[in-house]
mmCIF file of C-alpha atoms in Angstrom:
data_model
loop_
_atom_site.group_PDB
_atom_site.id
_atom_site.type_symbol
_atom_site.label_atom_id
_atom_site.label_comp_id
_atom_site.label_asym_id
_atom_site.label_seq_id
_atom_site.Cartn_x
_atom_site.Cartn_y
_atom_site.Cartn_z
ATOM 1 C CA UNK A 1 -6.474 -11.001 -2.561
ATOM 2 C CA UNK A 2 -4.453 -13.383 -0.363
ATOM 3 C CA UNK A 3 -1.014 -13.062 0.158
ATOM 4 C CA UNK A 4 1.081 -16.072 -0.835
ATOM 5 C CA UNK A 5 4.633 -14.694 -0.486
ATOM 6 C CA UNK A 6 5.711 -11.845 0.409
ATOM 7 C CA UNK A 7 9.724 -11.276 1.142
ATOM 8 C CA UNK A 8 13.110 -9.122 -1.080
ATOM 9 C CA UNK A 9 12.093 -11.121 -4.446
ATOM 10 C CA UNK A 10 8.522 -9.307 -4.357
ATOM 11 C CA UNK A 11 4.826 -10.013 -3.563
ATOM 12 C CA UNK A 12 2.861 -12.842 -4.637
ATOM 13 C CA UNK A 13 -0.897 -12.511 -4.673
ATOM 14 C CA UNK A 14 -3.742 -15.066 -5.169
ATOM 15 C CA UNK A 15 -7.271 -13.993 -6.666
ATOM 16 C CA UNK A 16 -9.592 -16.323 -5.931
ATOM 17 C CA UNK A 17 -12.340 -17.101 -8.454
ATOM 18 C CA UNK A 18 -15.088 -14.889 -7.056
ATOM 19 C CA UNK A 19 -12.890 -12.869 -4.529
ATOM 20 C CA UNK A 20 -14.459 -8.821 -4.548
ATOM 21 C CA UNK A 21 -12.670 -6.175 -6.713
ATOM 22 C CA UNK A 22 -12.447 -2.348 -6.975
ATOM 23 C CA UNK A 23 -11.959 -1.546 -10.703
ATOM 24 C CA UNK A 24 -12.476 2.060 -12.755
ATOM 25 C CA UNK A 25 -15.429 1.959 -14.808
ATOM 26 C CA UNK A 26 -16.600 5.055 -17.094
ATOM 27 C CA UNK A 27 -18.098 7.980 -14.766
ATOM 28 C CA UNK A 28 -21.689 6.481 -16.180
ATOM 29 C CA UNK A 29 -21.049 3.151 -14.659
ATOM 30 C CA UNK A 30 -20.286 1.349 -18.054
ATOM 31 C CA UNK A 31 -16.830 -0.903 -18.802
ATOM 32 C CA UNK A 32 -13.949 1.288 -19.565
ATOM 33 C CA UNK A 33 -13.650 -0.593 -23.098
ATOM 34 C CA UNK A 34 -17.740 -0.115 -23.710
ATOM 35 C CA UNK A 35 -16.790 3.145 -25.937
ATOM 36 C CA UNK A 36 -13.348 3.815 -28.257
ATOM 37 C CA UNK A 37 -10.213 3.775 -26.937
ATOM 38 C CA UNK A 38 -9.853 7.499 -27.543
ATOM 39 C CA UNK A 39 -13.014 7.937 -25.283
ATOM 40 C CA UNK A 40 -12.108 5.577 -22.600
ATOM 41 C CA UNK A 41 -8.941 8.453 -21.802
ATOM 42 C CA UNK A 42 -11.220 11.034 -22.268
ATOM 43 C CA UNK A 43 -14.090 9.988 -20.104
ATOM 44 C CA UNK A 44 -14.567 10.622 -16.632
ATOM 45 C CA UNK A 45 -14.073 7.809 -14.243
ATOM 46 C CA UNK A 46 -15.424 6.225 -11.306
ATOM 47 C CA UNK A 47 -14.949 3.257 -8.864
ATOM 48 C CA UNK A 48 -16.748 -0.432 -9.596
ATOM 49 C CA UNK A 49 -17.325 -3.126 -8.013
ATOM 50 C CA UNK A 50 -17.504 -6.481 -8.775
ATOM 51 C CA UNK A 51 -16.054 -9.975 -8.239
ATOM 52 C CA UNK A 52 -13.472 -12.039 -10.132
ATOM 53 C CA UNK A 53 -14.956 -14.599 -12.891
ATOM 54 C CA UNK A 54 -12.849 -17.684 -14.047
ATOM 55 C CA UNK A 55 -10.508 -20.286 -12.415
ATOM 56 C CA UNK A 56 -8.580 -17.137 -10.278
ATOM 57 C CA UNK A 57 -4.691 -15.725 -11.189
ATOM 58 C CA UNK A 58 -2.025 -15.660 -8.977
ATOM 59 C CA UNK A 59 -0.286 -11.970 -9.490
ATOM 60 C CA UNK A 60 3.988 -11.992 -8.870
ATOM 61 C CA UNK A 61 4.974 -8.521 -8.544
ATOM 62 C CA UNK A 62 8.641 -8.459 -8.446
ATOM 63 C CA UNK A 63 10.327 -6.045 -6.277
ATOM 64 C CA UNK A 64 11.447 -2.740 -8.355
ATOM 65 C CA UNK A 65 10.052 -4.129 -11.576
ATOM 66 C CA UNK A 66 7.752 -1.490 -13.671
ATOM 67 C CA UNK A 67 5.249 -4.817 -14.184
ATOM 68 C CA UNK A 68 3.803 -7.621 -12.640
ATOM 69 C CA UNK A 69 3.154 -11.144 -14.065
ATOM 70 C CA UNK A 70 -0.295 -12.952 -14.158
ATOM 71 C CA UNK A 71 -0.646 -16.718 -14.299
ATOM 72 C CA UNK A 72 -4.044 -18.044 -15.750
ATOM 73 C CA UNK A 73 -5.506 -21.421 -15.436
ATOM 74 C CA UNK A 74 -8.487 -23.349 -17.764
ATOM 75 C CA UNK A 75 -10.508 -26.037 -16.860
ATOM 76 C CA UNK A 76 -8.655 -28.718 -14.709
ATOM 77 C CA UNK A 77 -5.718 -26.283 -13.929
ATOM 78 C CA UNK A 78 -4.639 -26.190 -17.502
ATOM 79 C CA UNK A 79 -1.926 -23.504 -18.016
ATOM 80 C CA UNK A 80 -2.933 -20.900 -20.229
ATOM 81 C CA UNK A 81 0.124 -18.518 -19.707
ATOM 82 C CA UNK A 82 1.490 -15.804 -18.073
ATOM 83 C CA UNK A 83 -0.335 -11.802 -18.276
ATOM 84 C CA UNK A 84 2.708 -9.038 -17.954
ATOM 85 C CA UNK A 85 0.808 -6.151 -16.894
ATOM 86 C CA UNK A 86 2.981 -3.012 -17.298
ATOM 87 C CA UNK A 87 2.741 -0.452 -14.545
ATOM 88 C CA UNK A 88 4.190 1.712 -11.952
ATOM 89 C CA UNK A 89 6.583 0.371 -9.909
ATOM 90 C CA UNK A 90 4.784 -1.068 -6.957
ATOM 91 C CA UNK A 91 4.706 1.388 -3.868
ATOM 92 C CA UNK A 92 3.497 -0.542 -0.442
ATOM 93 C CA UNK A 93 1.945 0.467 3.154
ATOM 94 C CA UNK A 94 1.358 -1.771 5.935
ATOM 95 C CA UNK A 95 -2.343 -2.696 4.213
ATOM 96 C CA UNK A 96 -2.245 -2.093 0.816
ATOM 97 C CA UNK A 97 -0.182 -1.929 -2.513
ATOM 98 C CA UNK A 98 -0.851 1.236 -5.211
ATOM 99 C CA UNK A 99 0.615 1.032 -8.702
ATOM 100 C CA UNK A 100 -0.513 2.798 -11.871
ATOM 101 C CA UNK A 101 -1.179 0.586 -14.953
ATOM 102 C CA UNK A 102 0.698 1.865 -18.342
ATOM 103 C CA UNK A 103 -1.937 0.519 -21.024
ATOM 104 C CA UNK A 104 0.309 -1.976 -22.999
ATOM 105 C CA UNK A 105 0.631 -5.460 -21.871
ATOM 106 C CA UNK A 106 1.952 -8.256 -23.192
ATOM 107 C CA UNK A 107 0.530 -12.744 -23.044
ATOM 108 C CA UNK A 108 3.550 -14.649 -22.664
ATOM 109 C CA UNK A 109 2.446 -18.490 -23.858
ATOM 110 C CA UNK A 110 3.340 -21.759 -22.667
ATOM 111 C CA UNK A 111 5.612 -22.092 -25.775
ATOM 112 C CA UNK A 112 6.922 -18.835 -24.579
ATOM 113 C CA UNK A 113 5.521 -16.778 -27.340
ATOM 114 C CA UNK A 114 5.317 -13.100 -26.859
ATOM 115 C CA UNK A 115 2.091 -11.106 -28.021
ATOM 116 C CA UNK A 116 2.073 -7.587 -27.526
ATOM 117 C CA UNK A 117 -1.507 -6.377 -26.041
ATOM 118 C CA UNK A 118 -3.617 -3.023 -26.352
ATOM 119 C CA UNK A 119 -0.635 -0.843 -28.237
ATOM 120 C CA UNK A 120 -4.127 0.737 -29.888
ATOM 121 C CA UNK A 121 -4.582 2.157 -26.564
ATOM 122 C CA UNK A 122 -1.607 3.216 -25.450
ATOM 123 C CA UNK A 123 -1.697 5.319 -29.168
ATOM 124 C CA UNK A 124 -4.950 6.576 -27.951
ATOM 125 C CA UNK A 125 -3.561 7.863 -24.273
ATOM 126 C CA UNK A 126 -0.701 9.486 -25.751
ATOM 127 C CA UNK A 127 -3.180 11.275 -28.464
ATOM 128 C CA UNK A 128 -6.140 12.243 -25.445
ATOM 129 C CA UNK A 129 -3.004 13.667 -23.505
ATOM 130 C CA UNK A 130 -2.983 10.347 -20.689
ATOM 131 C CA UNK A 131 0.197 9.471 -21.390
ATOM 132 C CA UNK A 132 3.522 11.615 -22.824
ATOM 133 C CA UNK A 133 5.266 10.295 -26.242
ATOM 134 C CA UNK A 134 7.925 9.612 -23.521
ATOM 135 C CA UNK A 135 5.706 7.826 -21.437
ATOM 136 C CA UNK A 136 5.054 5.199 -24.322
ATOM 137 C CA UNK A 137 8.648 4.825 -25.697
ATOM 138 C CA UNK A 138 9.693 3.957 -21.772
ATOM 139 C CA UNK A 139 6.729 1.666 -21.586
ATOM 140 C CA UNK A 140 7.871 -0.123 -24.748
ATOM 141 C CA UNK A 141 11.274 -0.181 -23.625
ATOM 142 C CA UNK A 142 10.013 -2.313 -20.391
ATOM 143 C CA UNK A 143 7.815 -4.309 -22.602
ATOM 144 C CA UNK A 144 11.263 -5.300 -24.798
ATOM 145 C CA UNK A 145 12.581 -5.708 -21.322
ATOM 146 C CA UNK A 146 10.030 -8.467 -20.291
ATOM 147 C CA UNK A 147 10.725 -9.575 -23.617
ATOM 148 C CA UNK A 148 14.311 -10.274 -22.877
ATOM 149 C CA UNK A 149 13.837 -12.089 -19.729
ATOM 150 C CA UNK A 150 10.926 -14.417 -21.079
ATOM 151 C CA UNK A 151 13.760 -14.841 -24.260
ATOM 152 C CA UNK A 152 16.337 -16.356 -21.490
ATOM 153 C CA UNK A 153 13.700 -17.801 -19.892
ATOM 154 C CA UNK A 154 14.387 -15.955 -16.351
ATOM 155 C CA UNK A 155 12.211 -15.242 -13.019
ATOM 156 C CA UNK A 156 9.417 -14.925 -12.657
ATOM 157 C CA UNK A 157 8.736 -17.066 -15.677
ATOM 158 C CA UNK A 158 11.200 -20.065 -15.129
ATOM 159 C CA UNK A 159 10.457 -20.518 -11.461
ATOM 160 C CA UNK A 160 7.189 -22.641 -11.462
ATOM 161 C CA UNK A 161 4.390 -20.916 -10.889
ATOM 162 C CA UNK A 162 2.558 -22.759 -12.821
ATOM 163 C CA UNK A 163 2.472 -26.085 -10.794
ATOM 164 C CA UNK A 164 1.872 -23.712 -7.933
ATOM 165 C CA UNK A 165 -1.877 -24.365 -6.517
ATOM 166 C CA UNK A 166 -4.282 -22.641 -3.756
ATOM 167 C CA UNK A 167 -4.856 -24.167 -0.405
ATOM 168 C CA UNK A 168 -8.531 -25.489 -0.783
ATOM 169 C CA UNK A 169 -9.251 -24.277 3.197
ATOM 170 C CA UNK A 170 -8.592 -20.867 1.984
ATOM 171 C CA UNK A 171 -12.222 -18.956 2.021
ATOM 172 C CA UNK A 172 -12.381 -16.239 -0.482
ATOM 173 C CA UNK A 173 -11.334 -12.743 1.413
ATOM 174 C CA UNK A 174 -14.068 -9.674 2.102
ATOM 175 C CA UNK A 175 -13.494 -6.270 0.632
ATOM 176 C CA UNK A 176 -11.825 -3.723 3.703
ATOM 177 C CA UNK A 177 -14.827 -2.126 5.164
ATOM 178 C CA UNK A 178 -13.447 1.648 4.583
ATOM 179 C CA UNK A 179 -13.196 1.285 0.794
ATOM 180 C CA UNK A 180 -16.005 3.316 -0.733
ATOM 181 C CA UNK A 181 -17.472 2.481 -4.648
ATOM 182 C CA UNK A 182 -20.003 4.305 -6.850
ATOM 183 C CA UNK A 183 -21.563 1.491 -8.816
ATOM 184 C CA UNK A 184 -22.035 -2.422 -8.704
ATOM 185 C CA UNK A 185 -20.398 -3.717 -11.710
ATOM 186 C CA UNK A 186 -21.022 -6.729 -13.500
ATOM 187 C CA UNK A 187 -17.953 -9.817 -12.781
ATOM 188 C CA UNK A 188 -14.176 -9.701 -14.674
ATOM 189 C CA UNK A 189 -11.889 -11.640 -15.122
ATOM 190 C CA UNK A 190 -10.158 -14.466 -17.095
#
């Protein structure tokens, strides 16, 4: 991924269409969603890798926020509309950024409609033991957070992202040479 901002508002990330990516898979290799959702928390897991499909995202992780937005892009730069991913807080080194994901996400539209995303398995972590009852109700509560903000039509949404575009002399960037995987994995991605 290629860093497009980075400064006290957060991190802004671009993933180029085809750009290499780390992922979990099931411990056999297979997508996480190739089995139920109350398998996919009970399964062992292991470390894919593939490439990004589609016309790339460009991630905004705002600083302190439990989430991070996606922007996605059709044919021609069409905006589709924005991907809240809910998930840890982001922590940072000087090479990398770790962050957990929480299972529920929500597609925020160009209309600014809210659709509320995987809450089947988020049930499913909290019944395989993943995730507490407490766990959910706080991820909820973030998800009526994002809610809020997209309802007032506040940052990250209202600050035009979506006009933003790539520099086309950008190449697309090489996986770090320590990073270790156990399978090749087919492409994802919007």
């Amino acid at each position: 991924m290629r860093v497009v901002r980075d400064d006290a508002d957060g991190l802004v990330g671009w993933l180029a269409p085809d750009t290499p990516v780390l992922r979990p898979v099931l411990a056999d290799g297979r997508e996480l969603r190739a089995v139920p959702a109350h398998d996919m928390f009970r399964s062992g897991r292991a470390v894919g890798r593939g490439r990004w499909r589609g016309s790339g995202v460009l991630k905004i992780a705002p600083t302190g926020a439990p989430w991070s937005v996606w922007l996605f892009w059709g044919e021609g730069w069409s905006f589709r509309g924005w991907y809240v991913n809910l998930e840890d807080t982001h922590l940072r080194d000087a090479t990398s950024v770790v962050t957990q994901d929480h299972v529920l996400d929500l597609w925020v539209t160009p209309d600014r409609s809210v659709t509320w995303k995987d809450e089947d398995e988020l049930e499913a972590a909290v019944d395989t033991g993943r995730w507490s009852a407490e766990d959910a109700d706080r991820f909820r509560a973030d998800a009526r957070g994002v809610e809020a903000i997209v309802a007032r039509w506040g940052s990250p949404f209202a600050d035009g992202w979506e006009q933003w575009r790539p520099d086309p002399s950008w190449i697309v960037p090489a996986l770090p040479p320590d990073l270790a995987w156990d399978f090749d994995v087919d492409p994802i991605g919007g």
